[in-house]
Coordinates of C-alpha atoms in Angstrom, one line a residue:
Chain A
X1 CA 0.0 0.0 0.0
X2 CA 2.9 2.4 0.8
X3 CA 4.2 2.2 -2.8
X4 CA 0.8 2.8 -4.3
X5 CA 0.1 5.8 -2.0
X6 CA 3.6 7.2 -2.7
X7 CA 2.9 7.0 -6.4
X8 CA -0.4 8.8 -6.0
X9 CA 1.3 11.6 -4.1
X10 CA 4.1 11.9 -6.6
X11 CA 1.8 11.9 -9.6
X12 CA -0.3 14.5 -7.8
X13 CA -3.5 12.4 -8.2
X14 CA -4.0 13.1 -4.5
X15 CA -2.4 15.8 -2.3
X16 CA -0.9 14.9 1.1
X17 CA -3.5 17.2 2.7
X18 CA -6.4 15.4 1.0
X19 CA -4.9 12.0 2.0
X20 CA -4.5 13.1 5.6
X21 CA -8.1 14.5 5.7
X22 CA -9.5 11.3 4.3
X23 CA -7.8 9.3 7.1
X24 CA -8.9 11.9 9.8
X25 CA -12.5 11.7 8.5
X26 CA -12.3 7.9 8.6
X27 CA -11.0 8.0 12.2
X28 CA -13.8 10.4 13.3
X29 CA -16.4 8.2 11.7
X30 CA -15.1 4.7 12.6
X31 CA -13.1 5.0 15.8
X32 CA -16.1 5.5 18.0
X33 CA -16.7 1.8 17.8
X34 CA -13.1 0.7 17.7
X35 CA -11.4 3.0 20.3
X36 CA -8.1 2.5 18.6
X37 CA -7.0 6.2 19.0
X38 CA -6.5 7.8 22.4
X39 CA -5.2 11.1 20.9
X40 CA -5.8 12.6 17.5
X41 CA -3.2 15.2 16.3
X42 CA -5.3 16.6 13.4
X43 CA -3.8 20.1 13.3
X44 CA -0.2 18.7 13.5
X45 CA -1.0 16.1 10.8
X46 CA -2.4 18.7 8.4
X47 CA 0.6 21.0 8.9
X48 CA 3.0 18.1 8.1
X49 CA 0.9 17.3 5.0
X50 CA 1.1 20.9 3.9
X51 CA 4.9 20.8 4.0
X52 CA 4.9 17.8 1.7
X53 CA 2.4 19.4 -0.7
X54 CA 4.6 22.5 -0.9
X55 CA 7.6 20.4 -1.8
X56 CA 5.6 18.6 -4.5
X57 CA 4.4 22.0 -5.9
X58 CA 8.0 23.1 -6.1
X59 CA 8.9 20.0 -8.1
X60 CA 11.0 18.4 -5.3
X61 CA 11.1 14.6 -4.9
X62 CA 9.7 13.0 -1.8
X63 CA 10.9 9.9 0.1
X64 CA 8.9 6.7 0.5
X65 CA 7.1 7.5 3.7
X66 CA 6.8 11.2 3.2
X67 CA 3.3 12.5 3.4
X68 CA 1.9 9.1 4.5
X69 CA -0.6 9.2 7.4
X70 CA 0.5 6.8 10.2
X71 CA 0.2 6.3 14.0
X72 CA 2.4 5.7 17.0
X73 CA 1.6 3.6 20.0
X74 CA 1.1 5.8 23.1
X75 CA 4.4 4.8 24.7
X76 CA 6.6 6.4 22.0
X77 CA 7.6 9.9 23.1
X78 CA 6.4 12.8 20.9
X79 CA 7.6 16.3 21.9
X80 CA 4.6 18.6 22.4
X81 CA 2.0 15.8 21.9
X82 CA 0.6 13.7 24.9
X83 CA 2.2 10.3 25.7
X84 CA 0.3 8.6 28.4
X85 CA 1.1 4.9 28.1
X86 CA -2.7 4.6 28.6
X87 CA -2.0 5.0 32.3
X88 CA -3.8 7.3 34.8
X89 CA -0.4 8.1 36.2
X90 CA 0.8 9.7 33.0
X91 CA -2.5 11.3 31.9
X92 CA -1.7 14.8 30.6
X93 CA 2.1 14.1 30.3
X94 CA 3.6 15.9 27.3
X95 CA 7.2 14.8 26.6
X96 CA 10.0 17.3 26.1
X97 CA 11.8 15.2 23.5
X98 CA 11.1 13.0 20.6
X99 CA 11.8 9.2 20.4
X100 CA 14.5 8.4 17.9
X101 CA 12.1 6.6 15.6
X102 CA 9.6 9.5 15.6
X103 CA 12.5 11.9 14.9
X104 CA 13.4 9.9 11.8
X105 CA 9.8 9.9 10.5
X106 CA 9.2 13.5 11.5
X107 CA 12.3 14.6 9.5
X108 CA 10.8 12.7 6.6
X109 CA 7.5 14.7 6.9
X110 CA 5.5 11.6 7.8
X111 CA 2.0 12.6 8.8
X112 CA 1.3 11.6 12.4
X113 CA -2.4 11.1 12.8
X114 CA -2.3 10.5 16.5
X115 CA -1.4 8.1 19.3
X116 CA -3.0 4.7 19.6
X117 CA -4.4 2.7 22.5
X118 CA -2.4 0.1 24.4
X119 CA -2.4 -2.0 27.6
X120 CA -1.2 0.2 30.4
X121 CA 2.6 0.5 30.2
X122 CA 2.4 -2.3 27.5
X123 CA 1.5 -4.9 30.2
X124 CA -1.2 -7.1 28.8
X125 CA -2.4 -9.2 25.9
X126 CA -5.8 -7.7 25.3
X127 CA -5.4 -3.8 25.3
X128 CA -8.1 -3.9 28.1
X129 CA -5.8 -2.7 30.9
X130 CA -5.7 0.7 29.1
X131 CA -7.2 3.5 31.3
X132 CA -9.1 4.6 28.2
X133 CA -10.8 1.2 27.8
X134 CA -9.6 -1.4 25.2
X135 CA -9.3 -1.1 21.5
X136 CA -11.8 -3.4 19.7
X137 CA -11.1 -5.9 16.9
X138 CA -12.3 -4.4 13.6
X139 CA -13.3 -7.9 12.4
X140 CA -15.8 -8.2 15.2
X141 CA -16.0 -5.5 17.9
X142 CA -17.1 -8.1 20.5
X143 CA -13.5 -9.3 20.4
X144 CA -10.3 -7.6 21.6
X145 CA -7.7 -6.2 19.2
X146 CA -5.0 -7.9 21.3
X147 CA -2.2 -6.4 23.1
X148 CA -0.4 -4.6 24.0
X149 CA -0.2 -2.6 20.7
X150 CA -3.9 -3.3 20.1
X151 CA -4.7 0.3 19.0
X152 CA -2.1 0.3 16.3
X153 CA -3.2 -3.1 14.9
X154 CA -6.9 -2.2 15.1
X155 CA -6.3 1.2 13.3
X156 CA -4.1 -0.3 10.6
X157 CA -6.6 -3.2 10.0
X158 CA -9.5 -0.8 9.8
X159 CA -7.8 1.5 7.4
X160 CA -7.4 4.3 10.0
X161 CA -3.6 4.6 9.3
X162 CA -1.4 3.4 6.5
X163 CA 1.0 1.9 9.1
X164 CA 1.9 2.2 12.7
X165 CA 4.7 1.7 15.1
X166 CA 4.2 -0.5 18.2
X167 CA 6.5 -2.0 20.8
X168 CA 7.0 -5.7 21.5
X169 CA 8.3 -7.0 24.9
X170 CA 6.7 -10.5 24.8
X171 CA 4.6 -10.4 21.6
X172 CA 2.9 -7.0 21.8
X173 CA 3.4 -6.3 18.1
X174 CA 2.9 -9.8 16.7
X175 CA -0.1 -10.9 18.8
X176 CA -2.4 -8.0 18.0
X177 CA -1.2 -8.0 14.4
X178 CA -2.3 -11.7 14.2
X179 CA -5.6 -11.0 16.0
X180 CA -6.5 -8.1 13.6
X181 CA -5.2 -9.7 10.3
X182 CA -2.2 -7.4 9.8
X183 CA 1.5 -7.9 9.5
X184 CA 3.6 -7.3 12.6
X185 CA 7.4 -7.2 12.7
X186 CA 9.4 -7.5 15.9
X187 CA 12.9 -6.6 15.0
X188 CA 16.1 -8.1 16.5
X189 CA 16.9 -6.6 19.9
X190 CA 19.3 -3.8 19.0
X191 CA 18.1 -3.2 15.4
X192 CA 15.8 -0.3 16.2
X193 CA 16.5 2.4 18.8
X194 CA 14.6 2.4 22.1
X195 CA 15.4 6.0 22.8
X196 CA 12.2 7.7 23.8
X197 CA 10.2 4.4 24.2
X198 CA 8.8 4.5 27.7
X199 CA 10.6 1.6 29.3
X200 CA 8.8 -1.5 30.4
X201 CA 11.5 -4.3 30.3
X202 CA 14.7 -2.9 28.9
X203 CA 16.3 -6.1 27.9
X204 CA 13.2 -7.2 25.9
X205 CA 11.5 -4.1 24.5
X206 CA 11.8 -3.4 20.8
X207 CA 9.9 -1.0 18.5
X208 CA 8.6 -2.3 15.2
X209 CA 6.0 -1.8 12.4
X210 CA 2.4 -3.0 12.0
X211 CA 1.3 -2.9 8.4
X212 CA -1.1 -4.4 6.0
X213 CA 1.5 -6.2 3.9
X214 CA 5.0 -7.7 4.3
X215 CA 6.3 -5.3 1.7
X216 CA 5.1 -2.3 3.8
X217 CA 6.7 -3.8 6.9
X218 CA 10.0 -4.0 5.1
X219 CA 9.8 -0.4 3.8
X220 CA 9.1 0.9 7.3
X221 CA 11.7 -1.2 9.0
X222 CA 14.4 0.0 6.5
X223 CA 13.6 3.6 7.4
X224 CA 13.6 3.2 11.2
X225 CA 16.4 0.7 11.8
X226 CA 19.3 3.2 12.1
X227 CA 22.2 3.1 14.5
X228 CA 21.6 5.4 17.5
X229 CA 24.2 6.4 20.0
X230 CA 21.5 7.4 22.4
X231 CA 20.6 3.7 22.9
X232 CA 23.7 1.9 23.9
X233 CA 22.3 -1.4 22.5
X234 CA 21.2 -0.1 19.1
X235 CA 23.4 -1.2 16.3
X236 CA 20.8 -0.6 13.6
X237 CA 20.0 -3.1 10.8
X238 CA 22.9 -4.8 9.0
X239 CA 21.3 -4.3 5.5
X240 CA 18.2 -3.0 3.8
X241 CA 15.6 -5.7 3.7
X242 CA 13.5 -4.5 0.7
X243 CA 16.0 -5.5 -2.0
X244 CA 15.7 -9.1 -0.6
X245 CA 12.0 -9.6 -0.1
X246 CA 11.5 -11.1 -3.6
X247 CA 14.5 -13.5 -3.4
X248 CA 13.9 -17.1 -4.4
X249 CA 13.3 -19.4 -1.4
X250 CA 13.6 -22.7 -3.2
X251 CA 15.8 -25.0 -1.1
X252 CA 15.4 -22.8 2.0
X253 CA 15.2 -24.9 5.3
X254 CA 12.2 -24.2 7.5
X255 CA 11.9 -25.8 10.9
X256 CA 8.4 -26.0 12.3
X257 CA 8.4 -25.9 16.1
X258 CA 6.1 -28.7 17.0
X259 CA 5.6 -27.7 20.7
X260 CA 3.9 -24.5 19.6
X261 CA 1.8 -26.2 16.9
X262 CA 0.6 -28.8 19.4
X263 CA -0.7 -26.0 21.7
X264 CA -2.8 -24.4 19.0
X265 CA -6.6 -24.6 18.4
X266 CA -7.8 -26.8 15.6
X267 CA -8.6 -23.8 13.3
X268 CA -5.1 -22.4 13.9
X269 CA -3.5 -25.8 13.3
X270 CA -5.3 -26.2 10.0
X271 CA -4.3 -22.8 8.7
X272 CA -0.7 -23.3 9.7
X273 CA -0.7 -26.7 7.9
X274 CA -1.8 -24.9 4.8
X275 CA 1.1 -22.5 5.2
X276 CA 3.5 -25.4 5.4
X277 CA 2.0 -27.0 2.3
X278 CA 2.4 -23.7 0.5
X279 CA 6.1 -23.4 1.4
X280 CA 6.7 -27.0 0.3
X281 CA 5.1 -26.2 -3.1
X282 CA 7.4 -23.2 -3.3
X283 CA 10.4 -25.5 -3.0
X284 CA 11.3 -25.1 0.7
X285 CA 12.4 -28.0 2.8
X286 CA 10.2 -28.2 5.8
X287 CA 11.0 -30.3 8.9
X288 CA 9.4 -30.5 12.3
X289 CA 11.8 -29.6 15.1
X290 CA 11.7 -29.5 18.9
X291 CA 12.6 -26.6 21.1
X292 CA 11.9 -28.2 24.6
X293 CA 13.3 -25.3 26.7
X294 CA 10.8 -22.9 25.3
X295 CA 8.3 -24.5 27.7
X296 CA 10.1 -22.4 30.4
X297 CA 10.2 -19.2 28.4
X298 CA 7.0 -17.9 29.9
X299 CA 8.3 -18.3 33.5
X300 CA 11.6 -16.7 32.5
X301 CA 9.7 -13.9 30.8
X302 CA 7.5 -13.0 33.8
X303 CA 10.4 -13.1 36.2
X304 CA 12.8 -11.0 34.0
X305 CA 10.2 -8.6 32.6
X306 CA 8.6 -7.9 36.0
X307 CA 12.0 -7.5 37.7
X308 CA 13.0 -4.9 35.0
X309 CA 9.5 -3.3 35.2
X310 CA 9.6 -2.9 38.9
X311 CA 12.9 -0.9 38.5
X312 CA 11.8 1.1 35.4
X313 CA 8.5 2.1 37.0
X314 CA 10.1 3.3 40.2
X315 CA 10.5 6.7 38.5
X316 CA 6.7 7.5 38.7
X317 CA 6.6 9.4 42.0
X318 CA 4.4 12.4 41.2
X319 CA 7.2 14.9 41.5
X320 CA 8.8 15.3 38.1
X321 CA 6.0 14.4 35.8
X322 CA 2.6 12.6 35.7
X323 CA -0.3 12.9 38.0
X324 CA -0.1 13.4 41.8
X325 CA -2.7 13.0 44.5
X326 CA -4.0 16.3 45.9
X327 CA -4.1 15.2 49.6
X328 CA -1.2 13.7 51.5
X329 CA 0.5 14.0 54.8
X330 CA 4.2 13.7 53.9
X331 CA 6.6 12.8 51.1
X332 CA 6.3 9.0 51.6
X333 CA 2.5 9.2 51.8
X334 CA 2.3 11.3 48.6
X335 CA 4.4 8.8 46.6
X336 CA 2.5 5.8 47.9
X337 CA -0.9 7.3 47.3
X338 CA 0.1 8.7 43.8
X339 CA 1.4 5.3 42.7
X340 CA -1.5 3.3 44.2
X341 CA -4.1 5.5 42.6
X342 CA -2.2 6.0 39.3
X343 CA -1.3 2.5 38.4
X344 CA -3.8 -0.1 37.4
X345 CA -4.2 -3.6 38.8
X346 CA -2.0 -5.5 36.3
X347 CA 0.8 -2.9 36.6
X348 CA 0.8 -3.1 40.4
X349 CA 0.8 -6.9 40.2
X350 CA 3.9 -6.9 38.0
X351 CA 5.7 -4.3 40.2
X352 CA 5.0 -6.4 43.2
X353 CA 6.2 -9.6 41.5
X354 CA 9.3 -7.9 40.1
X355 CA 10.2 -6.5 43.5
X356 CA 9.6 -9.9 45.1
X357 CA 11.9 -11.8 42.7
X358 CA 14.7 -9.2 43.2
X359 CA 14.4 -9.2 47.0
X360 CA 16.9 -10.6 49.4
X361 CA 16.5 -14.4 49.6
X362 CA 14.7 -14.8 46.3
X363 CA 17.1 -13.2 43.9
X364 CA 19.1 -16.4 43.2
X365 CA 16.1 -18.7 43.1
X366 CA 14.2 -16.6 40.6
X367 CA 16.1 -13.8 38.9
X368 CA 19.5 -15.5 38.6
X369 CA 18.0 -18.8 37.7
X370 CA 15.7 -17.2 35.1
X371 CA 18.8 -15.7 33.4
X372 CA 20.5 -19.1 33.3
X373 CA 17.4 -20.6 31.7
X374 CA 17.3 -17.7 29.3
X375 CA 20.8 -18.7 28.2
X376 CA 19.6 -22.2 27.7
X377 CA 16.8 -21.0 25.5
X378 CA 19.2 -18.8 23.5
X379 CA 21.5 -21.8 23.0
X380 CA 18.6 -24.0 21.8
X381 CA 17.7 -21.4 19.2
X382 CA 21.3 -21.1 18.1
X383 CA 21.5 -24.9 17.7
X384 CA 18.3 -24.9 15.6
X385 CA 19.7 -22.2 13.3
X386 CA 22.7 -24.4 12.5
X387 CA 20.3 -26.6 10.6
X388 CA 17.4 -24.2 9.6
X389 CA 17.2 -20.8 8.0
X390 CA 14.0 -19.9 9.7
X391 CA 11.6 -21.3 12.3
X392 CA 7.8 -21.3 11.7
X393 CA 5.1 -21.3 14.4
X394 CA 1.6 -20.1 14.9
X395 CA 1.7 -16.5 16.2
X396 CA -0.9 -17.3 18.9
X397 CA -2.5 -20.6 20.0
X398 CA -6.0 -19.1 19.5
X399 CA -7.7 -16.3 17.7
X400 CA -8.8 -13.1 19.4
X401 CA -10.3 -13.4 22.9
X402 CA -13.8 -12.1 23.6
X403 CA -13.9 -8.7 25.3
X404 CA -13.6 -9.1 29.1
X405 CA -11.3 -12.1 28.9
X406 CA -8.5 -10.3 30.9
X407 CA -10.7 -10.2 33.9
X408 CA -10.0 -13.9 34.6
X409 CA -6.9 -15.4 36.3
X410 CA -3.6 -13.9 35.3
X411 CA -1.7 -17.1 34.7
X412 CA -4.1 -18.2 31.9
X413 CA -3.7 -14.8 30.3
X414 CA 0.1 -15.1 30.4
X415 CA 0.0 -18.6 28.8
X416 CA -1.6 -17.1 25.6
X417 CA 1.8 -15.5 24.9
X418 CA 3.6 -18.9 24.7
X419 CA 4.5 -18.6 20.9
X420 CA 5.8 -15.1 21.0
X421 CA 7.7 -14.7 24.3
X422 CA 10.6 -17.1 23.5
X423 CA 11.6 -14.7 20.6
X424 CA 12.0 -11.8 23.0
X425 CA 13.9 -13.9 25.5
X426 CA 16.4 -14.8 22.8
X427 CA 16.4 -11.3 21.2
X428 CA 15.5 -12.6 17.7
X429 CA 13.5 -11.0 14.9
X430 CA 10.1 -12.4 14.0
X431 CA 7.2 -11.5 11.8
X432 CA 3.5 -12.4 12.0
X433 CA 1.6 -12.8 8.7
X434 CA -2.1 -13.4 8.2
X435 CA -2.8 -16.9 7.0
X436 CA -6.6 -17.6 7.5
X437 CA -9.7 -17.2 9.5
X438 CA -11.3 -19.3 12.2
X439 CA -15.0 -20.5 12.2
X440 CA -16.0 -17.1 13.7
X441 CA -14.3 -15.2 10.9
X442 CA -11.5 -14.0 13.1
X443 CA -8.0 -13.7 11.6
X444 CA -5.2 -16.3 12.2
X445 CA -1.5 -15.5 11.9
X446 CA 1.7 -17.5 11.6
X447 CA 5.1 -16.4 12.7
X448 CA 8.5 -16.7 11.0
X449 CA 11.5 -16.4 13.4
X450 CA 15.0 -15.7 12.2
X451 CA 18.6 -15.4 13.4
X452 CA 19.7 -12.1 14.9
X453 CA 19.8 -9.3 12.3
X454 CA 18.3 -11.6 9.6
X455 CA 15.2 -9.5 9.1
X456 CA 15.9 -9.7 5.3
X457 CA 15.4 -13.5 5.5
X458 CA 12.2 -13.6 7.5
X459 CA 10.6 -10.8 5.5
X460 CA 11.7 -12.6 2.3
X461 CA 10.1 -15.9 3.5
X462 CA 7.0 -14.0 4.7
X463 CA 6.6 -12.1 1.5
X464 CA 6.8 -15.2 -0.6
X465 CA 3.8 -16.6 1.2
X466 CA 1.9 -13.4 0.6
X467 CA 2.8 -13.5 -3.1
X468 CA 1.9 -17.2 -3.4
X469 CA -1.5 -16.6 -1.8
X470 CA -2.0 -13.3 -3.6
X471 CA -2.4 -11.7 -0.1
X472 CA -5.9 -13.3 0.1
X473 CA -5.8 -13.3 3.9
X474 CA -5.5 -9.6 4.1
X475 CA -9.3 -9.1 4.6
X476 CA -10.5 -5.6 3.9
X477 CA -12.5 -4.1 6.8
X478 CA -15.1 -1.7 5.4
X479 CA -15.3 1.8 6.8
X480 CA -11.8 3.0 6.8
X481 CA -9.8 4.7 4.1
X482 CA -8.7 3.6 1.5
X483 CA -10.6 0.3 1.6
X484 CA -14.0 2.0 0.9
X485 CA -12.9 3.9 -2.2
Chain B
X1 CA 3.5 -15.8 50.0
X2 CA 2.2 -14.6 53.4
X3 CA 0.3 -11.5 54.0
X4 CA 3.2 -10.1 56.0
X5 CA 5.6 -10.7 53.0
X6 CA 3.2 -9.0 50.7
X7 CA 3.0 -6.0 53.0
X8 CA 6.8 -5.8 53.1
X9 CA 7.1 -6.0 49.4
X10 CA 4.3 -3.4 48.9
X11 CA 6.3 -1.0 51.2
X12 CA 9.4 -1.5 49.1
X13 CA 7.3 -0.8 45.9
X14 CA 5.7 2.3 47.6
X15 CA 2.3 0.9 46.9
X16 CA -0.7 0.8 49.3
X17 CA -2.8 -2.3 49.3
X18 CA -6.2 -1.9 50.7
X19 CA -8.0 -4.6 52.7
X20 CA -10.4 -5.1 49.7
X21 CA -7.5 -5.8 47.4
X22 CA -5.3 -7.8 49.8
X23 CA -6.9 -11.3 49.2
X24 CA -7.2 -11.0 45.5
X25 CA -3.6 -9.8 45.1
X26 CA -2.3 -12.5 47.5
X27 CA -4.1 -15.2 45.5
X28 CA -2.9 -13.9 42.2
X29 CA 0.7 -13.6 43.5
X30 CA 0.6 -17.2 44.8
X31 CA -0.6 -18.4 41.4
X32 CA 2.1 -16.5 39.5
X33 CA 4.8 -17.6 41.9
X34 CA 3.9 -21.3 41.8
X35 CA 3.9 -21.0 38.0
X36 CA 7.3 -19.3 38.1
X37 CA 8.6 -21.9 40.5
X38 CA 8.6 -24.5 37.6
X39 CA 12.0 -23.1 36.5
X40 CA 13.6 -24.5 39.7
X41 CA 13.5 -28.0 38.0
X42 CA 15.4 -26.9 34.9
X43 CA 18.9 -28.2 34.5
X44 CA 21.2 -25.2 33.9
X45 CA 24.6 -26.7 34.1
X46 CA 26.8 -25.1 31.4
X47 CA 24.5 -22.1 31.3
X48 CA 26.0 -18.8 32.4
X49 CA 24.4 -15.6 33.7
X50 CA 24.6 -14.0 30.2
X51 CA 22.0 -12.6 27.9
X52 CA 21.8 -11.3 24.4
X53 CA 24.9 -13.1 23.2
X54 CA 26.5 -11.7 20.0
X55 CA 25.5 -8.1 20.8
X56 CA 27.8 -5.3 21.6
X57 CA 27.6 -2.0 23.4
X58 CA 27.4 1.2 21.3
X59 CA 29.5 3.9 22.7
X60 CA 29.5 7.6 21.8
X61 CA 32.4 10.0 22.0
X62 CA 32.9 11.3 25.5
X63 CA 32.1 14.9 24.6
X64 CA 30.3 17.5 26.6
X65 CA 27.1 18.5 24.8
X66 CA 24.2 20.8 25.8
X67 CA 21.5 19.2 27.8
X68 CA 17.9 20.1 28.1
X69 CA 17.2 23.7 29.4
X70 CA 16.1 23.7 33.1
X71 CA 12.7 25.1 32.3
X72 CA 12.1 22.2 29.9
X73 CA 12.9 19.7 32.6
X74 CA 10.4 21.4 34.9
X75 CA 7.6 21.6 32.3
X76 CA 5.7 18.5 33.5
X77 CA 6.2 19.0 37.3
X78 CA 3.0 19.8 39.2
X79 CA 4.7 22.4 41.5
X80 CA 7.9 24.3 40.8
X81 CA 9.7 27.1 42.7
X82 CA 12.9 29.0 41.9
X83 CA 13.9 26.5 39.3
X84 CA 13.4 23.5 41.6
X85 CA 10.9 20.7 41.9
X86 CA 8.7 21.8 44.8
X87 CA 6.6 19.6 47.0
X88 CA 4.0 21.1 49.3
X89 CA 3.3 19.5 52.6
X90 CA -0.4 18.6 52.3
X91 CA -1.4 18.7 55.9
X92 CA 0.4 21.8 57.3
X93 CA 0.1 23.7 54.0
X94 CA 3.8 24.5 54.5
X95 CA 6.6 23.7 52.0
X96 CA 8.9 20.8 51.8
X97 CA 11.4 21.7 49.1
X98 CA 13.1 18.9 47.2
X99 CA 16.4 19.9 45.7
X100 CA 17.2 17.1 43.3

């Protein structure tokens, strides 16, 4: 879609302002039922679009993302525009600096439509822990958009943004992308700068795109994956991916992780089997493999992520930014009341758990042990990649949950992330691609996992499936732009 | 996890847990901890305390550069005085200035 819209702008068949207005109209019309946006930056978007139109009028060339309306998850800092992480504690907070990824896109005159809904501080799989209420699935509003980047996935699937950037700590890009029938890329840890991303779990967080096609994901990734000295882990991408997405995949070795497939629902299993058949017909060599340590990835994840979150969220004290209670007796009372009233239930639960596993007497049993198991999982992936180019799994064991699902016990919620979490634990890149629909008409996605910094390979393999199936699983949701024109 | 342990942890986290929340949170924490306990059975001999192998740190030149102006840093604070974050004492109405 990005190429087509870029061509339309360059040929002046549509102006950037007209394009932005179409999207803004669609958001105002459709988002009342979807709740994907939490902040609409209409004035700012039209100003950016005007700059692009002025360049085009002067005969200047524009870059690939220039003038294209897009959205950012509400945990990516935007100077002068609210960034709340969908938490009461940050309601009204306006950052004083831009995230590195937003700075890149801003310099390219990308048109930011607004900030999108998410689970509070990116902690959740449904988007329902948002203080604004959850984003709905455009395929059926009685189902969740997924999480935590549910707002981005919902908006992109409904045609309320050309693309969006989310963040993925344990599946928060890929899972909502799968639930909403969009493409979600979680880059290698260190490929995209985290500067300006509100920290949840710093050794796992990574920013990436949610798009309608693999080609678009490749184009966006190539723009944002630059080395950044402000993030001491950010090397940037090793190469541009777009020139490789059409490479021949005949003879490529695909390992299908059977543990993940066995956990999936029947509808998901059937769709993933069709994906495997398609790859075999394309000349790939497919074999079933076992990754037994991945069974422990969820436990490692909840120990490590909560430990890091408990430290990262220590900064919310009501003094320097964010909300503060109006009545308190002393300094300690003010901080306790502010945090207790400002954080939601899931965030508090994770801060408590993280503090517990880091506390004296439990550190070795939980935190240290979790890191050792993490090493074991990394070694297991490394061994698998000695024999296989990529690993294929379902993105999620089920399709989207019914709204209200997250109110049940937390461990069941956590188990839904089983296919995506190991990827973050090992710092690998992975992409979720739509591959079918269940009996309720809800989208199903599969996941391609690659070696570190091999985004070119996974996007190549993913794109070949999309080409082979003529992108027939990208179901158009009526209402948004440009699907209804 | 006992109630006393949870109260101690909550104090470290600077979180208040009300009586209404206590039982729910205790039960959730117990579920999550017993789930996390499964890693105790994993054999980790030959596994070190390392993560993200193959990555390297990115260093920038050790040069002094301009930081954010002070008024920028104070922009999101609820109360500010003389270029400082300022915290009022709620009960007495007096001031408790925090020079940080």
